[in-house]
XYZ file of C-alpha atoms in Angstrom:
600
model
C 160.032 58.005 195.452
C 163.033 55.744 196.373
C 163.119 54.913 192.395
C 163.235 58.711 191.581
C 165.702 59.365 194.497
C 168.016 56.670 193.380
C 168.037 58.169 189.638
C 168.586 61.944 190.902
C 170.159 61.679 194.231
C 171.382 58.193 195.440
C 172.382 59.231 198.935
C 169.104 60.584 199.995
C 167.817 57.746 201.789
C 171.046 56.577 203.078
C 171.636 60.030 204.687
C 168.176 59.828 206.249
C 169.286 56.833 208.243
C 172.560 58.517 209.256
C 170.451 61.607 210.410
C 168.028 59.613 212.474
C 170.993 57.701 214.226
C 172.675 61.010 215.043
C 169.574 62.675 216.160
C 168.657 59.592 218.490
C 172.221 59.490 219.877
C 171.955 63.167 220.633
C 168.601 62.663 222.467
C 169.975 59.787 224.600
C 173.220 61.956 225.395
C 170.986 64.869 226.543
C 168.715 62.364 228.730
C 172.047 60.939 230.712
C 173.999 64.222 231.008
C 172.056 65.599 234.164
C 171.692 62.185 235.994
C 175.511 61.494 235.324
C 176.448 64.557 236.796
C 174.280 64.481 239.649
C 175.334 61.004 240.466
C 179.174 62.200 240.461
C 177.878 64.633 243.036
C 176.155 61.919 245.123
C 179.309 59.664 245.095
C 181.418 62.888 246.413
C 183.438 62.865 243.347
C 186.110 65.321 242.956
C 185.765 68.465 241.144
C 187.708 67.475 238.216
C 185.887 64.317 237.696
C 182.501 66.398 237.641
C 184.335 68.836 235.219
C 185.455 66.019 233.044
C 182.074 64.359 233.003
C 180.584 67.728 231.664
C 183.363 68.217 229.099
C 183.037 64.806 227.813
C 178.913 65.178 227.374
C 179.674 68.577 226.030
C 182.223 67.282 223.371
C 179.694 64.312 222.722
C 177.073 66.636 222.120
C 178.895 69.151 220.029
C 180.042 66.320 217.754
C 176.828 64.862 217.169
C 175.211 68.461 216.360
C 177.944 69.339 214.032
C 177.976 66.014 212.151
C 174.189 66.392 211.966
C 174.193 69.664 210.603
C 176.779 68.653 208.130
C 174.838 65.382 206.970
C 171.584 67.413 206.892
C 173.068 70.226 204.547
C 174.307 67.498 202.428
C 171.001 65.607 202.333
C 169.465 69.163 201.660
C 170.762 69.299 198.192
C 169.797 65.900 197.302
C 166.083 66.388 198.507
C 166.070 69.463 196.201
C 167.322 67.498 193.361
C 164.803 64.882 193.667
C 161.826 67.308 194.091
C 163.023 69.740 191.311
C 164.885 67.860 188.831
C 162.926 64.822 189.351
C 159.366 65.486 190.170
C 158.665 68.719 189.374
C 160.368 68.845 186.036
C 158.393 65.412 185.199
C 154.996 67.600 186.030
C 156.385 70.373 183.736
C 157.056 67.654 181.018
C 153.496 66.316 181.459
C 151.985 69.823 180.760
C 154.205 70.416 177.883
C 153.822 67.044 176.087
C 150.234 66.016 177.018
C 147.713 65.510 174.666
C 145.748 68.999 173.944
C 142.395 67.657 174.794
C 143.772 67.237 178.476
C 144.122 70.817 178.829
C 140.471 71.503 178.024
C 139.716 68.737 180.786
C 139.114 70.551 184.278
C 139.601 67.169 185.954
C 143.340 67.125 184.460
C 143.840 70.701 185.260
C 142.670 70.524 188.918
C 144.681 67.428 189.442
C 147.780 69.176 187.783
C 147.382 72.134 190.286
C 147.436 69.561 193.302
C 150.599 67.784 192.040
C 152.411 71.110 191.405
C 151.477 72.413 194.808
C 152.862 69.098 196.321
C 156.470 70.271 195.052
C 156.228 73.939 194.965
C 158.841 74.428 197.754
C 160.982 72.802 200.374
C 158.166 72.487 202.968
C 155.784 70.590 200.407
C 155.106 66.774 200.370
C 157.637 65.764 197.692
C 160.757 66.896 199.625
C 159.339 67.273 203.322
C 158.577 63.685 203.054
C 162.188 62.793 203.487
C 162.263 64.988 206.729
C 159.203 63.146 207.827
C 160.997 59.812 207.367
C 164.119 60.814 209.123
C 162.081 62.022 211.959
C 159.918 58.836 212.266
C 163.032 56.743 212.219
C 164.790 58.886 214.989
C 161.483 58.532 217.051
C 161.354 54.760 216.558
C 165.050 54.574 217.778
C 164.486 56.850 220.662
C 161.124 54.900 221.708
C 163.032 51.594 221.471
C 165.933 52.948 223.797
C 163.825 54.572 226.176
C 161.473 51.534 226.333
C 164.243 49.569 227.397
C 165.327 51.746 229.964
C 161.916 51.839 231.533
C 161.447 48.321 231.337
C 163.884 48.106 234.249
C 161.578 50.321 235.985
C 158.161 49.166 235.509
C 156.790 48.085 232.259
C 153.140 48.811 233.222
C 154.123 52.403 233.967
C 155.493 52.575 230.400
C 152.142 51.082 228.953
C 150.410 53.819 230.960
C 152.214 56.630 229.486
C 152.063 55.225 226.051
C 148.232 54.809 226.414
C 147.448 58.370 227.908
C 149.715 59.978 225.154
C 147.922 57.962 222.567
C 144.552 59.497 223.659
C 145.671 62.562 223.810
C 147.204 62.452 220.416
C 144.042 61.249 218.763
C 142.208 63.666 220.314
C 144.337 66.149 218.757
C 144.217 64.285 215.416
C 140.379 64.439 215.130
C 140.653 68.064 215.455
C 143.351 68.335 212.636
C 141.118 65.932 210.366
C 138.163 68.489 210.745
C 140.681 71.436 209.302
C 141.647 68.911 206.605
C 138.115 67.900 205.787
C 137.487 72.016 205.504
C 140.458 72.810 203.733
C 138.732 73.556 200.367
C 136.482 75.935 202.291
C 139.894 77.633 203.690
C 141.476 77.693 200.284
C 138.551 79.437 198.587
C 138.779 82.205 200.977
C 142.505 82.478 200.929
C 142.344 82.649 197.035
C 139.756 85.489 197.106
C 141.984 87.455 199.647
C 144.973 86.649 197.483
C 142.921 87.850 194.229
C 142.046 90.925 196.041
C 145.639 91.607 197.001
C 147.079 91.033 193.476
C 144.452 93.172 191.665
C 145.044 96.210 194.023
C 148.883 96.000 193.259
C 148.852 94.751 189.681
C 150.310 96.985 187.206
C 147.773 95.441 184.687
C 144.831 96.687 186.656
C 146.365 100.049 187.803
C 144.615 102.150 185.049
C 141.227 100.609 185.613
C 141.241 100.895 189.488
C 141.972 104.704 189.030
C 139.761 105.318 185.942
C 136.573 103.511 187.418
C 137.069 104.109 191.288
C 137.758 100.318 191.871
C 139.613 100.961 195.070
C 136.560 100.947 197.396
C 135.168 97.968 195.851
C 138.508 95.812 196.057
C 138.705 97.018 199.957
C 135.002 95.801 200.334
C 135.646 92.506 198.655
C 138.906 92.121 200.911
C 137.157 93.185 204.026
C 134.187 90.972 203.566
C 136.336 87.968 202.858
C 138.523 88.470 205.454
C 135.501 88.583 208.137
C 134.525 85.187 206.607
C 138.173 84.056 206.912
C 138.351 85.119 210.699
C 135.381 83.459 211.670
C 136.562 80.125 210.008
C 139.971 80.527 212.037
C 137.824 81.196 215.156
C 135.649 78.087 214.675
C 138.823 76.010 214.139
C 140.625 77.538 217.084
C 137.577 76.739 219.342
C 138.179 73.007 218.344
C 141.759 73.104 219.109
C 141.092 74.559 222.687
C 139.215 71.357 223.561
C 142.173 69.312 222.319
C 144.446 71.366 224.320
C 142.493 71.027 227.404
C 142.206 66.954 227.218
C 146.303 67.251 226.549
C 146.616 69.092 229.514
C 144.376 67.190 231.783
C 145.987 63.674 230.612
C 149.649 65.154 230.683
C 148.703 66.144 234.569
C 147.513 62.787 235.152
C 150.318 60.987 233.573
C 153.170 63.173 235.436
C 151.275 62.728 238.719
C 151.073 59.371 238.411
C 154.763 59.174 237.261
C 155.966 61.256 240.302
C 153.806 59.014 242.778
C 155.284 55.926 241.619
C 158.782 57.267 241.562
C 158.484 58.779 245.041
C 157.055 55.658 246.520
C 160.121 53.660 245.202
C 162.255 56.312 246.611
C 160.932 56.210 249.752
C 160.686 52.365 250.034
C 163.840 51.287 248.156
C 165.964 54.593 248.512
C 166.221 55.366 244.898
C 168.974 57.862 244.268
C 168.196 61.200 243.190
C 170.384 60.772 239.920
C 168.108 57.636 239.006
C 164.872 59.481 240.166
C 165.953 62.244 237.605
C 166.871 59.800 234.861
C 163.354 57.738 235.104
C 161.236 60.636 235.387
C 163.109 62.321 232.378
C 163.017 59.187 230.311
C 159.121 58.733 231.115
C 158.409 62.376 229.897
C 160.680 61.571 226.779
C 159.042 58.213 226.081
C 155.687 60.098 225.929
C 157.156 62.359 223.664
C 158.572 59.680 221.327
C 154.969 58.027 221.264
C 153.434 61.575 220.145
C 156.280 61.829 217.561
C 155.573 58.326 216.192
C 152.059 58.823 215.628
C 152.326 62.009 214.510
C 154.805 61.224 211.692
C 152.823 58.540 210.738
C 150.067 60.827 209.922
C 152.142 63.579 208.443
C 153.589 60.867 206.170
C 150.012 59.201 205.290
C 148.982 62.733 204.210
C 152.343 63.462 202.441
C 151.887 59.834 200.491
C 148.392 60.987 199.373
C 149.765 64.095 197.849
C 152.605 62.192 196.039
C 150.022 59.594 194.920
C 148.262 62.847 193.360
C 151.506 63.325 191.623
C 151.774 59.845 190.298
C 148.172 60.000 189.316
C 148.731 63.113 187.291
C 151.940 61.647 185.752
C 149.961 58.549 184.739
C 147.066 60.352 183.338
C 145.805 58.698 180.296
C 146.801 60.174 176.813
C 144.010 60.345 173.849
C 146.889 60.585 171.460
C 149.686 58.577 171.038
C 152.088 61.407 170.248
C 155.151 59.167 169.391
C 153.541 56.235 167.476
C 151.911 56.026 164.295
C 153.073 56.417 160.717
C 156.010 58.846 160.164
C 155.434 61.910 157.971
C 158.687 63.249 156.125
C 158.876 67.143 156.527
C 158.973 68.513 153.278
C 158.310 72.280 152.975
C 157.445 72.520 149.533
C 155.043 69.789 149.378
C 151.537 70.096 148.855
C 148.767 68.743 151.007
C 145.077 68.306 150.759
C 142.763 68.291 154.016
C 139.371 67.093 153.926
C 136.779 66.856 156.851
C 134.587 63.896 156.224
C 131.260 64.484 158.208
C 132.928 65.853 160.984
C 131.155 66.924 164.393
C 132.848 67.733 167.528
C 131.381 68.162 171.182
C 133.552 69.529 174.132
C 133.738 67.417 177.270
C 130.594 67.889 179.645
C 128.740 70.035 176.862
C 125.019 69.447 175.985
C 125.585 69.982 172.241
C 127.927 70.017 169.373
C 130.211 72.747 168.933
C 130.573 71.677 165.031
C 127.984 69.488 163.586
C 128.332 67.346 160.127
C 130.916 69.604 158.534
C 131.914 68.443 155.092
C 134.931 70.035 153.666
C 137.780 69.822 151.223
C 140.684 72.133 151.246
C 142.805 71.660 148.135
C 146.406 71.552 147.895
C 147.694 75.369 147.728
C 144.156 76.593 148.168
C 143.824 79.725 150.409
C 140.586 79.185 152.416
C 139.148 81.986 154.633
C 136.926 80.678 157.509
C 134.618 83.643 158.828
C 131.783 84.091 161.166
C 130.805 85.726 164.343
C 132.472 84.776 167.657
C 131.444 81.576 169.146
C 130.390 80.315 165.498
C 133.093 77.328 165.814
C 135.834 78.742 163.761
C 138.484 78.153 166.188
C 137.493 74.728 167.310
C 137.397 74.013 163.542
C 141.064 75.077 163.262
C 142.016 72.960 166.241
C 140.506 69.832 164.486
C 142.570 70.676 161.174
C 145.709 70.952 163.302
C 145.151 68.055 165.121
C 145.066 69.347 168.501
C 141.386 67.646 168.830
C 140.064 64.415 167.452
C 136.427 64.722 165.878
C 133.794 63.072 168.113
C 132.378 61.906 164.694
C 133.433 61.669 161.466
C 137.366 61.602 160.039
C 139.885 64.391 158.942
C 142.156 63.136 156.025
C 145.346 64.214 154.990
C 145.888 63.376 151.270
C 143.191 60.809 151.763
C 144.664 59.061 154.853
C 142.892 59.530 158.200
C 145.206 61.862 160.267
C 144.844 59.480 163.371
C 147.009 56.999 161.612
C 150.221 59.503 161.582
C 152.696 59.963 164.186
C 150.949 63.194 165.862
C 154.256 65.254 166.286
C 155.045 64.801 162.626
C 151.714 66.226 161.588
C 151.940 69.115 163.941
C 155.385 69.905 162.055
C 153.326 70.298 158.909
C 151.858 73.465 160.238
C 152.853 77.147 160.729
C 150.627 79.184 162.884
C 149.518 82.318 164.252
C 146.940 81.643 166.954
C 144.596 84.222 168.411
C 146.064 83.509 171.699
C 149.612 83.512 171.047
C 152.646 83.407 173.318
C 155.687 85.695 173.797
C 158.435 84.022 175.903
C 160.655 86.160 177.999
C 163.620 85.153 175.762
C 165.461 87.166 173.044
C 163.740 88.434 169.740
C 165.783 85.719 167.875
C 164.931 82.653 170.087
C 161.130 83.988 169.880
C 161.179 83.833 166.114
C 163.052 80.477 165.972
C 161.466 78.810 168.784
C 164.623 77.222 169.971
C 167.969 77.974 171.517
C 170.636 76.056 169.655
C 171.314 75.907 165.982
C 169.299 79.495 165.176
C 170.163 80.842 161.592
C 170.453 84.470 162.394
C 170.599 85.456 158.508
C 167.258 83.719 158.132
C 166.161 85.365 161.485
C 166.640 88.661 159.801
C 164.974 87.807 156.606
C 161.846 86.793 158.179
C 161.743 89.897 160.643
C 162.341 92.029 157.456
C 159.345 90.075 155.538
C 157.275 90.752 158.684
C 157.936 94.277 158.465
C 160.001 94.518 161.889
C 163.340 95.572 160.842
C 163.367 99.198 161.773
C 162.077 98.235 165.036
C 164.507 95.557 165.677
C 167.363 97.581 164.537
C 166.293 100.454 167.084
C 166.625 98.078 169.910
C 169.878 97.960 172.089
C 170.885 94.766 171.503
C 168.919 94.006 167.973
C 167.829 90.494 167.712
C 169.593 89.380 171.249
C 167.458 91.867 173.028
C 164.852 90.086 175.603
C 161.262 90.554 175.401
C 159.191 91.082 178.537
C 160.101 92.132 181.808
C 159.275 89.360 184.053
C 162.643 87.586 183.826
C 164.991 90.175 182.526
C 164.836 93.689 183.875
C 166.613 94.910 180.517
C 163.573 93.226 178.340
C 161.390 95.421 176.081
C 157.487 95.312 175.608
C 156.162 95.214 172.143
C 152.796 96.762 171.116
C 150.053 94.714 169.980
C 151.095 95.490 166.190
C 154.566 94.816 166.779
C 153.900 91.414 168.458
C 151.593 90.369 165.750
C 154.381 91.089 163.017
C 156.837 88.926 165.477
C 154.198 86.203 165.152
C 154.375 86.533 161.493
C 158.084 86.110 161.421
C 157.949 83.095 163.578
C 155.769 81.409 161.100
C 157.638 82.405 158.150
C 160.898 80.956 160.003
C 159.209 77.666 160.373
C 158.519 77.388 156.893
C 155.928 74.719 156.961
C 153.733 73.753 153.996
C 150.551 74.305 155.776
C 149.614 78.136 157.220
C 146.987 78.551 159.919
C 146.154 82.222 160.749
C 143.489 82.249 163.526
C 142.356 85.765 163.962
C 145.664 87.249 163.644
C 145.028 90.917 163.211
C 142.466 91.437 166.152
C 144.616 93.963 167.810
C 145.378 95.781 164.794
C 143.808 99.047 163.280
C 142.331 98.417 159.813
C 145.586 100.133 158.083
C 147.993 97.701 159.996
C 145.746 94.921 159.400
C 145.710 95.602 155.545
C 149.533 95.505 155.711
C 149.631 92.405 157.654
C 147.251 90.610 155.039
C 149.274 91.521 152.261
C 152.321 90.115 153.837
C 150.377 87.231 154.647
C 149.140 86.912 150.976
C 152.622 87.134 149.833
C 153.986 84.518 152.046
C 151.098 82.064 151.542
C 151.814 81.724 147.555
C 151.622 78.102 146.943
C 150.787 76.743 150.508
C 147.704 75.581 151.909
C 146.376 78.151 153.842
C 143.585 78.861 156.326
C 142.526 82.438 157.401
C 140.168 82.528 160.377
C 138.410 85.828 161.245
C 135.164 87.713 162.177
C 136.741 90.723 160.329
C 136.377 90.428 156.566
C 139.376 92.356 155.262
C 141.245 89.002 154.710
C 138.651 87.378 152.270
C 139.534 88.927 149.081
C 143.012 87.511 149.161
C 141.520 83.908 149.385
C 140.669 81.447 146.693
C 137.425 80.450 148.781
C 135.352 81.566 151.759
C 133.079 79.497 154.353
C 130.615 81.153 156.473
C 130.214 79.340 159.689
C 127.230 79.794 161.721
C 126.141 77.822 164.874
C 128.473 75.056 164.097
C 127.570 74.543 160.437
C 128.911 75.569 157.099
C 126.199 78.226 156.476
C 127.469 79.507 152.979
C 130.429 78.808 150.578
C 132.032 80.630 147.824
C 134.023 83.560 146.723
C 133.933 86.931 148.241
C 131.763 88.397 145.196
C 129.355 85.322 145.043
C 128.674 85.475 148.765
C 127.814 89.122 148.421
C 125.584 88.372 145.686
C 123.783 85.527 147.653
C 122.733 88.298 150.313
C 123.214 85.761 153.176
C 124.743 85.902 156.573
C 128.000 86.997 154.849
C 127.004 89.644 153.054
C 125.150 91.210 156.040
C 128.457 91.092 158.260
C 130.382 92.733 155.381
C 127.824 95.642 155.186
C 127.508 95.812 158.946
C 131.245 96.230 159.005
C 131.381 98.479 156.134
C 128.679 101.020 157.696
C 130.797 100.903 160.936
C 134.052 101.978 159.052
C 132.212 104.565 156.845
C 130.635 106.057 160.231
C 134.074 106.583 161.551
C 135.162 108.238 158.219
C 132.422 110.598 158.426
C 133.965 111.578 161.924
C 137.149 112.501 160.463
C 139.076 109.482 160.545
C 140.733 107.342 157.659
C 138.580 105.051 155.690
C 139.154 101.610 156.793
C 136.481 99.623 155.613
C 136.814 96.025 154.196
C 136.390 97.251 150.707
C 139.191 100.289 151.368
C 141.472 97.764 153.107
C 141.623 95.443 150.118
C 142.078 98.083 147.497
């Protein structure tokens, strides 16, 4: 933390020391003010002298409070800078730059959630630890000053106060540890409550709630979870009651002994009332400093554990060396051969291979269709080809060279892709197409939009390509339909102009006619490029030079569209089923959208 603070806000730690000195000084001044005034009265001082003493202390307290407020405000900006610009940005960068396999690792994702939670706000550990450190230093200074004062009275009395305070603190700490050990149970219940609340108020679920009468179900879910949460809180509070009873009893004993000791000194030695007040206040304050030191040490330990979670997340091992390896010069017009040599892949913690012994060569400029039912392994195959995953067994070769020898980021640059799970950012149309902010070629953006068939739609928008998409960030943003979003993704792939094109279920949200139009455009844009078309709908297959039918993680069939139909295997069956489905629709009066019709 100190190293991070020196980089983003050098003043944070020095300001903590200044704040601690000012806070401790204010506490000492507050301790002395009443005995000092009472002492003046005991000495029969003039009214002017009493007023002057009051005014002097008031001025000191005002100056200390003002200075502390000023320093604390300045320290706040530094603490925020360390948390947001230093730590949170590092976490975001880790998510953005980490190797793709990490994003499939549930342990990595769980650790990332904990790390993000530790810097989600001002009260979280990555920022709050500075306040805790300040309070701990304040308590240590106060402890030393008050101990020095009480040493003049009786050291054993100070030890008694410290001991009873420590017992009370550790009793309370044990209860707090119970809450910490059961935090996952509480978190699970609060997540359920939050889910019910968000679902009930979400625009996304509004139609389903009304259409299917889900309001009662959500209310029952919320009510049953709240009952469980209330029972958990009641159990926790019962434990807190015992800690409070112990604290009350020990406080009564401590104060009683202190009163008796001070009264005894007063009777025996004639202790002035002002000193009686000073020592008794010092005893109470000393006990509070002991509590604060123990409490802040405990809090700092927990915060340190949270911060160590952040460090553990940032230091998580990377399966890929994204910046190392042999460089690949980006050449949009260069053609590449991709070969899978006995490739198998198994996801972490899975009990069987998703893909098994795949042997496939995709020739330069070839259009390959990868088809099969959902769950057959098509998308996993694409992730392997794109370099997001490395094979469990076998090799993937680019122009005869194992892709693991290349710079992984350079390898990614060879691909333009439209994935099944695409992302649309809440930025302008042109930024979505170019996937950058600076150096955008607007003429090229319009060219790609035109090729994607979106010109009319974009021109109808109030700000054209400067229009924002989505309404989560910008109130004036617009929402695209599924088909319009697919065309936007096509424009994005066109703008990148990479030599290898990957289309993973790119028309899943489209009707057959729109699907046919999109595939016609894909066919035009893929001329001369190595291309992969992945789908379980077969409208794209006729455009391709070759088709592979994936079933249960293996290449079950391979050939052209006509060859596979003649073979009468799984591909032919799937094609026939889809054709019957569309023909059935046609008999009901809808337009013929069969695979055959879509490609004619």
